[in-house]
Amino acid sequence: MSTVKFRHNAAIVVAGLVALFGAVPVATVQWYLTPILLVPLAVMIWGWRAGTDANQDGLSIRALFGATRVPWERITGFVPAQRRVVAMLDGGGSVTLPAVTPADLPRLVAASGQELATTEESGEPDDADPAEAVEAVEAAGVPEPATASERDGSPTASEG
C-alpha cells in the first residue's frame, strides 16, 4: 500500500530559514523580543509538515500541529476551487486539501485505487439536444437568465 504525498513548495522552508536568520539580530537586542524567533520557526515547521497524504485507506490532512484522517467512504467528491481542491464529505461538510491542486486530482484519486470520473464520463451524450436541456431546466424550476434589456430596464422591441 503506497502513499502519495502532496507537500507545499520547499521554498517556504527556505524562506522561513532566511527569516529566522534575519530575526536573530532583532530578537537578541532585548530579552522580550526573543518570541519573534517563533514566527519564522513556525513557518519552517508548517512548510515542512503541512500537506495531504493519500493511500487506499483514505486521506491524511496534515497541519502545523495535528493531522486529520478522512476515510474514502466519507468523501463524496472533489471540487476544484481556484488553485486548491476541496473534498466534499458525506455529512454536507467540506475540507480543503493542503498542497493539492486541480492538476493533482488524477494522482490523488489513483491513490485510492479508483478511477477519476468526470462529467464527460458520466454517461451524458456530448451531442445532447438543446431543446431537451431547456425542458430539463424548466422542469427543475430554474429561472432563465435575464437579457441585457431586462437587466437595465430599457424597453424591448416587443414592448415598444
PDB file of C-alpha atoms in Angstrom:
ATOM      1  CA  MET A   1       0.000   0.000   0.000  1.00  0.00           C
ATOM      2  CA  SER A   2       1.864   3.057  -1.260  1.00  0.00           C
ATOM      3  CA  THR A   3       1.183   6.543  -0.018  1.00  0.00           C
ATOM      4  CA  VAL A   4       1.078   9.537  -2.340  1.00  0.00           C
ATOM      5  CA  LYS A   5       2.272  12.687  -0.586  1.00  0.00           C
ATOM      6  CA  PHE A   6       1.383  16.235  -1.576  1.00  0.00           C
ATOM      7  CA  ARG A   7       3.503  18.969   0.011  1.00  0.00           C
ATOM      8  CA  HIS A   8       3.955  22.705  -0.408  1.00  0.00           C
ATOM      9  CA  ASN A   9       6.941  24.074  -2.279  1.00  0.00           C
ATOM     10  CA  ALA A  10      10.259  23.662  -0.439  1.00  0.00           C
ATOM     11  CA  ALA A  11      10.901  27.377  -0.925  1.00  0.00           C
ATOM     12  CA  ILE A  12       8.608  28.016   2.063  1.00  0.00           C
ATOM     13  CA  VAL A  13      11.040  26.206   4.357  1.00  0.00           C
ATOM     14  CA  VAL A  14      13.981  28.123   2.884  1.00  0.00           C
ATOM     15  CA  ALA A  15      12.121  31.428   3.298  1.00  0.00           C
ATOM     16  CA  GLY A  16      11.422  30.553   6.945  1.00  0.00           C
ATOM     17  CA  LEU A  17      15.110  29.787   7.485  1.00  0.00           C
ATOM     18  CA  VAL A  18      16.168  33.102   5.928  1.00  0.00           C
ATOM     19  CA  ALA A  19      13.598  34.924   8.088  1.00  0.00           C
ATOM     20  CA  LEU A  20      14.915  33.107  11.168  1.00  0.00           C
ATOM     21  CA  PHE A  21      18.466  34.285  10.492  1.00  0.00           C
ATOM     22  CA  GLY A  22      17.139  37.790   9.822  1.00  0.00           C
ATOM     23  CA  ALA A  23      15.192  37.816  13.091  1.00  0.00           C
ATOM     24  CA  VAL A  24      18.146  36.774  15.262  1.00  0.00           C
ATOM     25  CA  PRO A  25      19.738  40.266  15.416  1.00  0.00           C
ATOM     26  CA  VAL A  26      16.382  41.852  16.273  1.00  0.00           C
ATOM     27  CA  ALA A  27      15.479  39.190  18.842  1.00  0.00           C
ATOM     28  CA  THR A  28      18.806  39.447  20.673  1.00  0.00           C
ATOM     29  CA  VAL A  29      18.595  43.220  21.277  1.00  0.00           C
ATOM     30  CA  GLN A  30      16.214  42.832  24.237  1.00  0.00           C
ATOM     31  CA  TRP A  31      15.122  39.676  26.053  1.00  0.00           C
ATOM     32  CA  TYR A  32      11.397  40.362  25.474  1.00  0.00           C
ATOM     33  CA  LEU A  33      11.942  40.301  21.683  1.00  0.00           C
ATOM     34  CA  THR A  34      13.033  36.645  21.621  1.00  0.00           C
ATOM     35  CA  PRO A  35       9.488  35.355  20.858  1.00  0.00           C
ATOM     36  CA  ILE A  36       9.952  36.930  17.411  1.00  0.00           C
ATOM     37  CA  LEU A  37      12.027  33.846  16.586  1.00  0.00           C
ATOM     38  CA  LEU A  38       8.931  31.661  16.955  1.00  0.00           C
ATOM     39  CA  VAL A  39       7.241  33.124  13.876  1.00  0.00           C
ATOM     40  CA  PRO A  40       9.813  32.055  11.251  1.00  0.00           C
ATOM     41  CA  LEU A  41      10.302  28.795  13.128  1.00  0.00           C
ATOM     42  CA  ALA A  42       6.563  28.072  12.880  1.00  0.00           C
ATOM     43  CA  VAL A  43       6.626  28.913   9.155  1.00  0.00           C
ATOM     44  CA  MET A  44       9.503  26.474   8.646  1.00  0.00           C
ATOM     45  CA  ILE A  45       7.751  23.657  10.506  1.00  0.00           C
ATOM     46  CA  TRP A  46       4.455  24.300   8.717  1.00  0.00           C
ATOM     47  CA  GLY A  47       6.184  24.345   5.300  1.00  0.00           C
ATOM     48  CA  TRP A  48       7.928  21.068   6.102  1.00  0.00           C
ATOM     49  CA  ARG A  49       4.946  19.271   7.637  1.00  0.00           C
ATOM     50  CA  ALA A  50       1.684  20.555   6.092  1.00  0.00           C
ATOM     51  CA  GLY A  51       0.154  18.661   3.212  1.00  0.00           C
ATOM     52  CA  THR A  52      -2.055  15.779   2.205  1.00  0.00           C
ATOM     53  CA  ASP A  53      -1.203  12.065   2.232  1.00  0.00           C
ATOM     54  CA  ALA A  54      -3.399   9.680   0.244  1.00  0.00           C
ATOM     55  CA  ASN A  55      -3.465   5.886   0.277  1.00  0.00           C
ATOM     56  CA  GLN A  56      -6.077   3.147  -0.171  1.00  0.00           C
ATOM     57  CA  ASP A  57      -7.440   3.709   3.351  1.00  0.00           C
ATOM     58  CA  GLY A  58      -8.165   7.422   2.929  1.00  0.00           C
ATOM     59  CA  LEU A  59      -6.668  10.876   3.238  1.00  0.00           C
ATOM     60  CA  SER A  60      -4.477  12.241   5.989  1.00  0.00           C
ATOM     61  CA  ILE A  61      -4.569  16.036   6.124  1.00  0.00           C
ATOM     62  CA  ARG A  62      -1.553  17.361   7.991  1.00  0.00           C
ATOM     63  CA  ALA A  63      -1.283  20.830   9.522  1.00  0.00           C
ATOM     64  CA  LEU A  64       1.244  22.548  11.796  1.00  0.00           C
ATOM     65  CA  PHE A  65       0.293  20.691  14.987  1.00  0.00           C
ATOM     66  CA  GLY A  66      -2.019  17.853  14.029  1.00  0.00           C
ATOM     67  CA  ALA A  67      -3.475  15.593  11.396  1.00  0.00           C
ATOM     68  CA  THR A  68      -6.994  14.627  10.390  1.00  0.00           C
ATOM     69  CA  ARG A  69      -7.797  11.245   8.898  1.00  0.00           C
ATOM     70  CA  VAL A  70     -10.677  11.036   6.393  1.00  0.00           C
ATOM     71  CA  PRO A  71     -11.620   7.600   5.012  1.00  0.00           C
ATOM     72  CA  TRP A  72     -12.597   7.366   1.332  1.00  0.00           C
ATOM     73  CA  GLU A  73     -16.106   6.271   2.317  1.00  0.00           C
ATOM     74  CA  ARG A  74     -16.815   9.733   3.760  1.00  0.00           C
ATOM     75  CA  ILE A  75     -15.692  11.601   0.628  1.00  0.00           C
ATOM     76  CA  THR A  76     -18.447  12.215  -1.918  1.00  0.00           C
ATOM     77  CA  GLY A  77     -16.389  14.220  -4.400  1.00  0.00           C
ATOM     78  CA  PHE A  78     -13.710  16.795  -5.071  1.00  0.00           C
ATOM     79  CA  VAL A  79     -14.312  20.391  -6.085  1.00  0.00           C
ATOM     80  CA  PRO A  80     -11.525  22.479  -7.640  1.00  0.00           C
ATOM     81  CA  ALA A  81     -11.630  25.968  -6.135  1.00  0.00           C
ATOM     82  CA  GLN A  82      -9.191  28.265  -7.944  1.00  0.00           C
ATOM     83  CA  ARG A  83      -5.759  26.712  -7.221  1.00  0.00           C
ATOM     84  CA  ARG A  84      -6.979  24.458  -4.414  1.00  0.00           C
ATOM     85  CA  VAL A  85      -9.034  21.311  -4.096  1.00  0.00           C
ATOM     86  CA  VAL A  86     -11.859  20.840  -1.599  1.00  0.00           C
ATOM     87  CA  ALA A  87     -13.075  17.372  -0.578  1.00  0.00           C
ATOM     88  CA  MET A  88     -16.839  17.233  -0.108  1.00  0.00           C
ATOM     89  CA  LEU A  89     -17.881  14.993   2.803  1.00  0.00           C
ATOM     90  CA  ASP A  90     -20.998  12.866   3.204  1.00  0.00           C
ATOM     91  CA  GLY A  91     -22.459  14.941   6.034  1.00  0.00           C
ATOM     92  CA  GLY A  92     -22.522  18.070   3.873  1.00  0.00           C
ATOM     93  CA  GLY A  93     -19.196  19.353   5.209  1.00  0.00           C
ATOM     94  CA  SER A  94     -16.023  20.004   3.303  1.00  0.00           C
ATOM     95  CA  VAL A  95     -12.314  20.070   3.950  1.00  0.00           C
ATOM     96  CA  THR A  96      -9.626  21.902   1.984  1.00  0.00           C
ATOM     97  CA  LEU A  97      -6.743  19.675   0.954  1.00  0.00           C
ATOM     98  CA  PRO A  98      -3.445  21.475   1.556  1.00  0.00           C
ATOM     99  CA  ALA A  99      -0.871  21.337  -1.253  1.00  0.00           C
ATOM    100  CA  VAL A 100      -3.301  19.605  -3.669  1.00  0.00           C
ATOM    101  CA  THR A 101      -4.014  21.454  -6.919  1.00  0.00           C
ATOM    102  CA  PRO A 102      -6.631  20.579  -9.544  1.00  0.00           C
ATOM    103  CA  ALA A 103      -3.822  19.144 -11.709  1.00  0.00           C
ATOM    104  CA  ASP A 104      -3.070  16.664  -8.893  1.00  0.00           C
ATOM    105  CA  LEU A 105      -6.590  15.174  -8.841  1.00  0.00           C
ATOM    106  CA  PRO A 106      -5.787  12.151 -11.055  1.00  0.00           C
ATOM    107  CA  ARG A 107      -2.867  11.146  -8.783  1.00  0.00           C
ATOM    108  CA  LEU A 108      -4.984  11.724  -5.674  1.00  0.00           C
ATOM    109  CA  VAL A 109      -7.824   9.524  -6.879  1.00  0.00           C
ATOM    110  CA  ALA A 110      -5.408   6.886  -8.231  1.00  0.00           C
ATOM    111  CA  ALA A 111      -4.038   6.514  -4.694  1.00  0.00           C
ATOM    112  CA  SER A 112      -7.479   5.271  -3.653  1.00  0.00           C
ATOM    113  CA  GLY A 113      -7.390   2.511  -6.248  1.00  0.00           C
ATOM    114  CA  GLN A 114     -10.278   4.050  -8.200  1.00  0.00           C
ATOM    115  CA  GLU A 115     -10.544   5.997 -11.432  1.00  0.00           C
ATOM    116  CA  LEU A 116     -11.355   9.690 -11.742  1.00  0.00           C
ATOM    117  CA  ALA A 117     -14.912  10.176 -13.038  1.00  0.00           C
ATOM    118  CA  THR A 118     -15.549  13.467 -14.785  1.00  0.00           C
ATOM    119  CA  THR A 119     -18.767  14.916 -16.175  1.00  0.00           C
ATOM    120  CA  GLU A 120     -17.776  13.706 -19.655  1.00  0.00           C
ATOM    121  CA  GLU A 121     -17.600  10.124 -18.367  1.00  0.00           C
ATOM    122  CA  SER A 122     -20.898  10.343 -16.503  1.00  0.00           C
ATOM    123  CA  GLY A 123     -22.843   8.809 -19.394  1.00  0.00           C
ATOM    124  CA  GLU A 124     -24.318  12.014 -20.753  1.00  0.00           C
ATOM    125  CA  PRO A 125     -24.016  12.333 -24.529  1.00  0.00           C
ATOM    126  CA  ASP A 126     -21.873  15.136 -25.903  1.00  0.00           C
ATOM    127  CA  ASP A 127     -24.400  15.982 -28.622  1.00  0.00           C
ATOM    128  CA  ALA A 128     -27.425  16.446 -26.369  1.00  0.00           C
ATOM    129  CA  ASP A 129     -30.478  18.097 -27.878  1.00  0.00           C
ATOM    130  CA  PRO A 130     -30.670  21.756 -26.734  1.00  0.00           C
ATOM    131  CA  ALA A 131     -34.479  21.574 -26.594  1.00  0.00           C
ATOM    132  CA  GLU A 132     -34.251  18.677 -24.127  1.00  0.00           C
ATOM    133  CA  ALA A 133     -31.824  20.700 -21.993  1.00  0.00           C
ATOM    134  CA  VAL A 134     -34.238  23.657 -21.904  1.00  0.00           C
ATOM    135  CA  GLU A 135     -37.107  21.341 -20.922  1.00  0.00           C
ATOM    136  CA  ALA A 136     -34.984  19.838 -18.146  1.00  0.00           C
ATOM    137  CA  VAL A 137     -34.139  23.309 -16.808  1.00  0.00           C
ATOM    138  CA  GLU A 138     -37.790  24.396 -16.918  1.00  0.00           C
ATOM    139  CA  ALA A 139     -38.866  21.187 -15.173  1.00  0.00           C
ATOM    140  CA  ALA A 140     -36.341  21.840 -12.426  1.00  0.00           C
ATOM    141  CA  GLY A 141     -37.825  25.295 -11.845  1.00  0.00           C
ATOM    142  CA  VAL A 142     -34.608  27.165 -12.600  1.00  0.00           C
ATOM    143  CA  PRO A 143     -35.348  30.666 -13.921  1.00  0.00           C
ATOM    144  CA  GLU A 144     -33.885  31.630 -17.274  1.00  0.00           C
ATOM    145  CA  PRO A 145     -31.144  34.284 -17.231  1.00  0.00           C
ATOM    146  CA  ALA A 146     -32.276  37.848 -17.799  1.00  0.00           C
ATOM    147  CA  THR A 147     -31.476  39.535 -21.102  1.00  0.00           C
ATOM    148  CA  ALA A 148     -29.475  42.732 -21.205  1.00  0.00           C
ATOM    149  CA  SER A 149     -32.586  44.849 -21.740  1.00  0.00           C
ATOM    150  CA  GLU A 150     -34.340  43.235 -18.770  1.00  0.00           C
ATOM    151  CA  ARG A 151     -31.349  43.935 -16.525  1.00  0.00           C
ATOM    152  CA  ASP A 152     -31.056  47.620 -17.364  1.00  0.00           C
ATOM    153  CA  GLY A 153     -34.798  48.280 -17.634  1.00  0.00           C
ATOM    154  CA  SER A 154     -34.790  49.516 -21.238  1.00  0.00           C
ATOM    155  CA  PRO A 155     -37.842  48.569 -23.330  1.00  0.00           C
ATOM    156  CA  THR A 156     -37.566  45.778 -25.888  1.00  0.00           C
ATOM    157  CA  ALA A 157     -38.880  45.831 -29.438  1.00  0.00           C
ATOM    158  CA  SER A 158     -41.981  43.819 -28.433  1.00  0.00           C
ATOM    159  CA  GLU A 159     -42.829  46.266 -25.635  1.00  0.00           C
ATOM    160  CA  GLY A 160     -42.310  49.329 -27.760  1.00  0.00           C
TER     161      GLY A 160
END
